[in-house]
Amino acid sequence: MKLSELSDKIGSFRERGGRPLQKPWIVFLVVVISQLLDAMNITVAATTLSQIQEKYGTTYPIASWVLSAYALCYAGFIMIMGRVGDIVGHHIVYIAGLFALSLFLLITAAVENLYVVIVFRALQGLAAAATIPSSYAIVAHTFSGNALKLALAAITGLITVAAGIGFVIGGAFYETSIGYRGAFFLFFALCLLSAILSFFCVRHTPTSPASLSKLDHLGVFIMLSGALLLVTGLTEGGDKWDSPKAYVPVAVGVVLIIVFLGWELYLYKRFNWSKDLDLLIPPAIWDIPNFIPLIIIMGLNYGSMFAQMLTAIQIFQYVSLHSAIVSAVQSLAGPLTVAIFTFVVGVLFGKIPPKYCIFFGTLLSLTASVLFSRMGYTTESYWRYGFPAYILLGVGTVSTFINTLNTLIMSCSLDMQGLLSGVALTSAQFFVAAASAAVSSIVGNTEFGDSLEAKENLMRRYHHVFYMSIGLSGTAFLVDFFVKNLPISGLQEQSADEEAPEEKQSSNFEVDSSSGVVASEEYEDLQKGVEVEGVAPDAASSH
């Protein structure tokens, strides 16, 4: 039996067996569960790093690779997986990513060798990267109108909430005899369940006419090499910045990332063999209104937020000497704030110009980083500076993240949303990986502060991390001034006939010269004709 025939049989079985489960709200629930797992998997290692460091008798920078390896591959492959999903189908990439992630989680939980753990944490990041852009594309093909706005807001907000829950889960297993491995066993079971449900619940998504063989493999190689070298150099820094193994990777990594951007924008046109390549970032993406400033703001804000949360929880553990679970609970103020304000911001999205919401969000994040830089390790200092900083950070993150990501996703056609969300989240996760590495670099080798001198020494280093966060948030705030105040329009179209010629589909979209926003002449009529309770046209047609 040919592979194509096998694929068709599996597809038919999925559609027949899963039809009763393919309700929009069930699809959304399954997607949310998988995204919660991805987010928790990033932070679950943060509260167990000290245990990993002690268990394997290693230094903090080496142990931190359990966190950095996941974040790096997560960031490096999100954009690539978004492009692959556009070509082969986001439903395929999403389901395959979940099954692969469950396997890697099981192996990570079973082994007891630090370097094997780090390798499979990296593979977990790669598998998780396959689910993120595809989940946004699946949601965009399932809902439309206000339902789509709320769904996107819910996912982006819940991901941040789940990051806080990951701290707590890691702290809870820290206190058990099985330790960090217990968290990975738990995530394996949940991820496998989510993968099985997704196999039946997630409907087919359209594919683009592009080919994997024509994908810009050179651009992929340059981008991944630059990201890997940069994060490696940052992790190897700290007290060893005068060592070539620290500053050389950073310098080369920055150069490669600049070369990648130059290649994607200009250089590929200069060679006959590369003119027809499917670029990792197609030219149409660069033409989306506010694309460049919003991508930069999202990355800077997310990197600053992660650095603040990671550093604060380490202060609770290493300096205040609180238990892992207590430290995690102290950090919950931020994620709980995110949970409360996610739906508020989601409902208001589009009613208040996104530019002003982003401006407000970055200002709050900057204020939070300043407050954190004033926090000490006492309980009194936590309530005076840390707690209000978490509240402001939560509100600022929600306002910035939802308005940047939703504005971008709502500014392009459905067939580009998986790729665009991948590009946007690549920026966010790349800054998370860099921030994680930078924390390791700035703090250096960390041990518990058992004396007053040790506590003060640690606090000086942690405050330096907060100063870095101030710089990141401050830069994001300045970039706000380059965001143009454009209206949010009806920006997606799902053709009633997905097999229509490409020319016909593309002709349905045009650019409004007065606003620069991609618009559809037929979208409103199409939506009125087939939209059912906020369900996207293709989803409505299945009822």
Coordinates of C-alpha atoms in Angstrom, one line a residue, residues 56-401:
Y56 CA 23.5 15.2 39.5
G57 CA 26.1 17.1 41.5
T58 CA 26.5 19.8 38.8
T59 CA 26.7 23.6 38.5
Y60 CA 23.6 25.8 38.1
P61 CA 24.6 26.9 34.5
I62 CA 24.7 23.2 33.4
A63 CA 21.5 22.3 35.2
S64 CA 19.8 25.3 33.6
W65 CA 20.2 23.7 30.2
V66 CA 17.2 21.5 31.3
L67 CA 15.2 24.8 30.9
S68 CA 17.2 26.5 28.1
A69 CA 17.3 23.4 25.8
Y70 CA 13.6 23.2 25.8
A71 CA 13.1 26.9 25.3
L72 CA 15.7 27.1 22.6
C73 CA 14.2 24.3 20.4
Y74 CA 10.8 25.5 21.2
A75 CA 11.7 28.9 19.8
G76 CA 13.9 27.7 17.0
F77 CA 11.3 25.4 15.4
I78 CA 8.0 27.2 16.0
M79 CA 8.3 29.2 12.8
I80 CA 9.5 26.2 10.8
M81 CA 6.6 24.1 12.0
G82 CA 4.2 26.9 11.2
R83 CA 5.5 26.8 7.6
V84 CA 5.3 23.0 7.4
G85 CA 1.8 23.1 8.8
D86 CA 0.7 25.5 6.0
I87 CA 2.1 23.0 3.4
V88 CA 1.1 19.6 4.7
G89 CA -1.9 20.6 6.9
H90 CA -1.9 21.9 10.4
H91 CA -4.0 19.0 11.7
I92 CA -1.2 16.6 10.7
V93 CA 1.6 18.6 12.3
Y94 CA -0.5 19.2 15.4
I95 CA -1.4 15.5 16.1
A96 CA 2.1 14.3 15.2
G97 CA 3.6 16.8 17.5
L98 CA 1.5 15.7 20.4
F99 CA 2.3 12.0 20.0
A100 CA 6.0 12.8 19.7
L101 CA 5.9 15.1 22.8
S102 CA 4.3 12.3 24.9
L103 CA 7.0 9.9 23.9
F104 CA 9.8 12.3 24.7
L105 CA 8.1 13.1 28.1
L106 CA 8.1 9.4 29.0
I107 CA 11.8 9.0 28.1
T108 CA 12.7 12.1 30.1
A109 CA 10.9 10.8 33.1
A110 CA 12.4 7.4 32.9
V111 CA 16.1 8.2 32.5
E112 CA 18.4 9.4 35.2
N113 CA 21.3 10.8 33.3
L114 CA 21.5 14.6 33.2
Y115 CA 22.8 14.9 29.6
V116 CA 20.2 12.5 28.3
V117 CA 17.5 14.5 30.1
I118 CA 18.8 17.7 28.5
V119 CA 18.8 16.1 25.0
F120 CA 15.2 14.9 25.4
R121 CA 14.1 18.2 26.8
A122 CA 15.4 19.7 23.6
L123 CA 13.4 17.1 21.6
Q124 CA 10.3 18.0 23.8
G125 CA 10.8 21.6 22.7
L126 CA 10.9 20.6 19.1
A127 CA 7.7 18.5 19.4
A128 CA 5.9 21.3 21.3
A129 CA 6.8 23.7 18.6
A130 CA 4.8 21.7 16.2
T131 CA 1.6 22.2 18.2
I132 CA 1.7 26.0 18.9
P133 CA 1.3 27.6 15.4
S134 CA -1.0 24.7 14.3
S135 CA -3.3 25.3 17.3
Y136 CA -3.8 28.9 16.4
A137 CA -4.5 27.9 12.8
I138 CA -7.0 25.2 13.9
V139 CA -8.8 27.7 16.1
A140 CA -8.9 30.2 13.2
H141 CA -10.5 27.6 11.0
T142 CA -13.0 26.6 13.6
F143 CA -14.3 30.0 14.8
S144 CA -14.9 33.5 13.3
G145 CA -16.0 36.9 14.3
N146 CA -16.3 37.7 18.0
A147 CA -16.0 34.0 18.9
L148 CA -12.6 33.9 17.2
K149 CA -11.4 37.0 19.2
L150 CA -12.5 35.4 22.5
A151 CA -11.0 32.0 21.5
L152 CA -7.6 33.6 20.7
A153 CA -7.7 35.7 23.8
A154 CA -8.5 32.7 25.9
I155 CA -5.6 30.6 24.5
T156 CA -3.0 33.4 24.8
G157 CA -4.1 34.2 28.4
L158 CA -4.4 30.6 29.5
I159 CA -0.9 29.8 28.2
T160 CA 0.5 32.4 30.6
V161 CA -1.7 31.1 33.5
A162 CA -0.4 27.6 32.8
A163 CA 3.2 28.8 33.1
G164 CA 2.4 29.8 36.7
I165 CA 0.7 26.4 37.3
G166 CA 3.9 24.8 36.0
F167 CA 5.8 26.4 38.8
V168 CA 3.4 25.0 41.3
I169 CA 3.4 21.5 39.8
G170 CA 7.2 21.5 39.8
G171 CA 7.3 22.7 43.4
A172 CA 4.8 20.0 44.5
F173 CA 6.8 17.1 42.9
Y174 CA 10.0 18.7 44.3
E175 CA 8.7 17.7 47.8
T176 CA 8.0 14.1 46.8
S177 CA 10.4 11.1 46.7
I178 CA 10.1 10.9 42.9
G179 CA 11.0 14.5 42.4
Y180 CA 11.0 16.3 39.0
R181 CA 10.5 13.0 37.2
G182 CA 7.0 12.8 38.6
A183 CA 6.0 15.9 36.7
F184 CA 7.1 14.5 33.4
F185 CA 5.3 11.2 34.1
L186 CA 2.1 13.3 34.7
F187 CA 2.6 15.4 31.6
F188 CA 3.2 12.2 29.6
A189 CA -0.2 10.8 30.6
L190 CA -2.0 14.0 29.9
C191 CA -0.2 14.6 26.6
L192 CA -1.0 11.1 25.4
L193 CA -4.6 11.6 26.3
S194 CA -4.7 14.9 24.5
A195 CA -3.0 13.4 21.4
I196 CA -5.6 10.6 21.2
L197 CA -8.5 13.0 21.5
S198 CA -7.0 15.3 18.9
F199 CA -6.7 12.4 16.5
F200 CA -10.5 12.2 16.4
C201 CA -11.6 15.8 17.3
V202 CA -9.4 18.0 15.1
R203 CA -10.8 18.4 11.6
H204 CA -8.7 18.6 8.4
T205 CA -7.3 22.0 7.6
P206 CA -6.5 23.3 4.1
T207 CA -3.0 23.1 2.7
S208 CA -1.0 25.6 0.6
P209 CA 0.3 24.7 -2.9
A210 CA 3.9 25.1 -1.7
S211 CA 6.3 22.1 -1.5
L212 CA 8.5 21.0 1.3
S213 CA 11.3 20.4 -1.2
K214 CA 11.2 24.1 -2.1
L215 CA 11.3 25.3 1.5
D216 CA 14.2 27.7 2.2
H217 CA 16.5 25.2 3.9
L218 CA 19.4 27.6 3.8
G219 CA 17.4 30.2 5.7
V220 CA 16.3 27.5 8.2
F221 CA 19.9 26.5 8.8
I222 CA 21.1 30.1 9.3
M223 CA 18.3 30.9 11.7
L224 CA 18.7 27.8 13.8
S225 CA 22.5 28.2 13.9
G226 CA 22.3 31.8 15.0
A227 CA 19.7 31.1 17.7
L228 CA 21.7 28.1 19.1
L229 CA 25.0 30.0 19.2
L230 CA 23.5 33.0 20.8
V231 CA 21.8 31.1 23.6
T232 CA 24.8 28.9 24.1
G233 CA 27.1 31.9 24.5
L234 CA 24.7 33.6 26.9
T235 CA 24.5 30.4 29.0
E236 CA 28.3 30.1 29.1
G237 CA 28.8 33.7 30.2
G238 CA 28.5 34.8 33.8
D239 CA 31.9 34.9 35.5
K240 CA 33.6 33.7 32.3
W241 CA 32.8 36.4 29.8
D242 CA 36.5 36.7 29.0
S243 CA 36.4 33.2 27.7
P244 CA 36.1 32.7 23.9
K245 CA 33.4 30.0 24.5
A246 CA 31.2 32.7 25.8
Y247 CA 31.7 35.8 23.7
V248 CA 32.5 34.1 20.4
P249 CA 29.1 32.2 20.1
V250 CA 27.2 35.3 21.1
A251 CA 29.0 37.4 18.4
V252 CA 28.6 34.8 15.7
G253 CA 25.0 34.1 16.7
V254 CA 24.0 37.8 16.4
V255 CA 25.7 38.0 13.0
L256 CA 23.9 34.9 11.7
I257 CA 20.5 36.2 12.8
I258 CA 21.2 39.5 11.0
V259 CA 22.3 37.5 7.9
F260 CA 19.1 35.5 8.1
L261 CA 17.0 38.7 8.1
G262 CA 19.0 40.1 5.2
W263 CA 18.6 36.8 3.3
E264 CA 14.8 36.7 3.8
L265 CA 14.4 40.4 2.8
Y266 CA 16.9 41.0 0.0
L267 CA 19.6 38.4 -0.7
Y268 CA 17.5 35.5 -1.9
K269 CA 16.5 37.6 -5.0
R270 CA 20.1 37.9 -6.2
F271 CA 20.5 34.2 -7.1
N272 CA 18.6 32.3 -9.8
W273 CA 18.5 29.1 -7.7
S274 CA 16.8 30.8 -4.7
K275 CA 14.3 33.1 -6.4
D276 CA 11.6 30.5 -6.4
L277 CA 12.1 29.2 -2.9
D278 CA 9.3 29.2 -0.3
L279 CA 10.9 31.5 2.2
L280 CA 10.6 30.8 5.9
I281 CA 9.0 34.3 6.2
P282 CA 7.3 35.0 2.9
P283 CA 7.4 38.6 1.5
A284 CA 3.7 39.0 2.2
I285 CA 4.3 38.7 5.9
W286 CA 6.6 41.7 5.9
D287 CA 3.8 43.8 4.3
I288 CA 1.3 43.2 7.2
P289 CA 0.6 46.5 9.0
N290 CA 2.8 47.0 12.1
F291 CA 4.4 43.5 11.7
I292 CA 8.0 44.5 12.6
P293 CA 7.2 46.7 15.7
L294 CA 4.6 44.3 17.0
I295 CA 7.0 41.3 16.7
I296 CA 9.7 43.2 18.5
I297 CA 7.3 44.4 21.2
M298 CA 6.0 40.8 21.8
G299 CA 9.5 39.4 22.0
L300 CA 10.9 42.0 24.4
N301 CA 7.8 42.0 26.6
Y302 CA 7.7 38.2 26.9
G303 CA 11.5 37.9 27.5
S304 CA 11.2 40.5 30.3
M305 CA 8.2 38.8 31.9
F306 CA 9.9 35.4 31.9
A307 CA 13.2 36.8 33.3
Q308 CA 11.2 38.5 36.1
M309 CA 9.2 35.4 37.0
L310 CA 12.2 33.1 36.9
T311 CA 14.4 35.4 39.0
A312 CA 11.7 36.1 41.6
I313 CA 11.0 32.4 42.2
Q314 CA 14.8 31.8 42.5
I315 CA 15.0 34.5 45.1
F316 CA 12.2 32.8 47.1
Q317 CA 14.1 29.4 46.9
Y318 CA 17.8 30.3 47.1
V319 CA 17.8 33.5 49.2
S320 CA 14.5 33.4 51.3
L321 CA 15.0 29.6 51.6
H322 CA 11.3 28.9 51.2
S323 CA 10.3 25.4 50.0
A324 CA 9.7 24.9 46.3
I325 CA 5.9 24.7 46.7
V326 CA 5.7 27.9 48.8
S327 CA 8.0 29.7 46.3
A328 CA 5.7 28.6 43.5
V329 CA 2.5 29.7 45.4
Q330 CA 4.2 33.1 45.9
S331 CA 4.6 33.5 42.2
L332 CA 0.9 32.7 41.5
A333 CA -0.2 36.3 41.9
G334 CA 0.9 37.1 38.3
P335 CA -0.8 34.1 36.5
L336 CA -4.0 34.5 38.5
T337 CA -4.1 38.2 37.5
V338 CA -3.6 37.0 33.9
A339 CA -6.5 34.6 34.3
I340 CA -8.8 37.4 35.5
F341 CA -7.9 39.9 32.9
T342 CA -7.6 37.6 29.9
F343 CA -11.3 37.6 29.2
V344 CA -11.7 41.3 30.0
V345 CA -9.0 42.2 27.5
G346 CA -10.4 39.7 25.0
V347 CA -13.8 41.2 25.1
L348 CA -12.4 44.7 24.7
F349 CA -10.1 43.8 21.9
G350 CA -10.9 45.9 18.9
K351 CA -13.2 48.3 20.9
I352 CA -10.2 50.2 22.2
P353 CA -7.4 50.9 19.6
P354 CA -4.8 48.1 20.1
K355 CA -2.0 50.7 19.9
Y356 CA -3.2 52.3 23.2
C357 CA -3.7 48.9 24.9
I358 CA -0.2 47.8 23.9
F359 CA 1.2 51.2 25.1
F360 CA -0.6 50.7 28.4
G361 CA 0.6 47.1 28.8
T362 CA 4.3 47.8 28.1
L363 CA 4.1 50.7 30.6
L364 CA 2.7 48.4 33.3
S365 CA 5.4 45.8 32.5
L366 CA 8.1 48.4 32.8
T367 CA 6.7 49.5 36.2
A368 CA 6.6 45.9 37.4
S369 CA 10.3 45.4 36.5
V370 CA 11.2 48.5 38.5
L371 CA 9.2 47.3 41.5
F372 CA 10.9 43.9 41.3
S373 CA 14.3 45.6 41.3
R374 CA 13.4 47.0 44.7
M375 CA 12.3 43.7 46.2
G376 CA 14.4 42.0 48.8
Y377 CA 14.2 38.5 50.2
T378 CA 12.0 39.2 53.3
T379 CA 8.3 38.6 53.5
E380 CA 7.7 42.3 54.2
S381 CA 9.6 43.2 51.0
Y382 CA 7.6 40.7 49.0
W383 CA 4.2 42.3 50.0
R384 CA 5.5 45.8 49.5
Y385 CA 7.2 45.3 46.1
G386 CA 6.9 41.8 44.8
F387 CA 3.1 41.3 45.1
P388 CA 2.1 44.5 43.4
A389 CA 4.8 43.9 40.8
Y390 CA 3.2 40.5 40.0
I391 CA -0.2 42.2 39.6
L392 CA 1.1 44.9 37.3
L393 CA 3.1 42.3 35.3
G394 CA 0.0 40.2 34.8
V395 CA -2.2 43.0 33.6
G396 CA 0.6 44.4 31.4
T397 CA 1.4 41.0 29.9
V398 CA -2.2 40.3 29.0
S399 CA -2.8 43.7 27.5
T400 CA 0.4 43.6 25.4
F401 CA 0.4 39.9 24.4

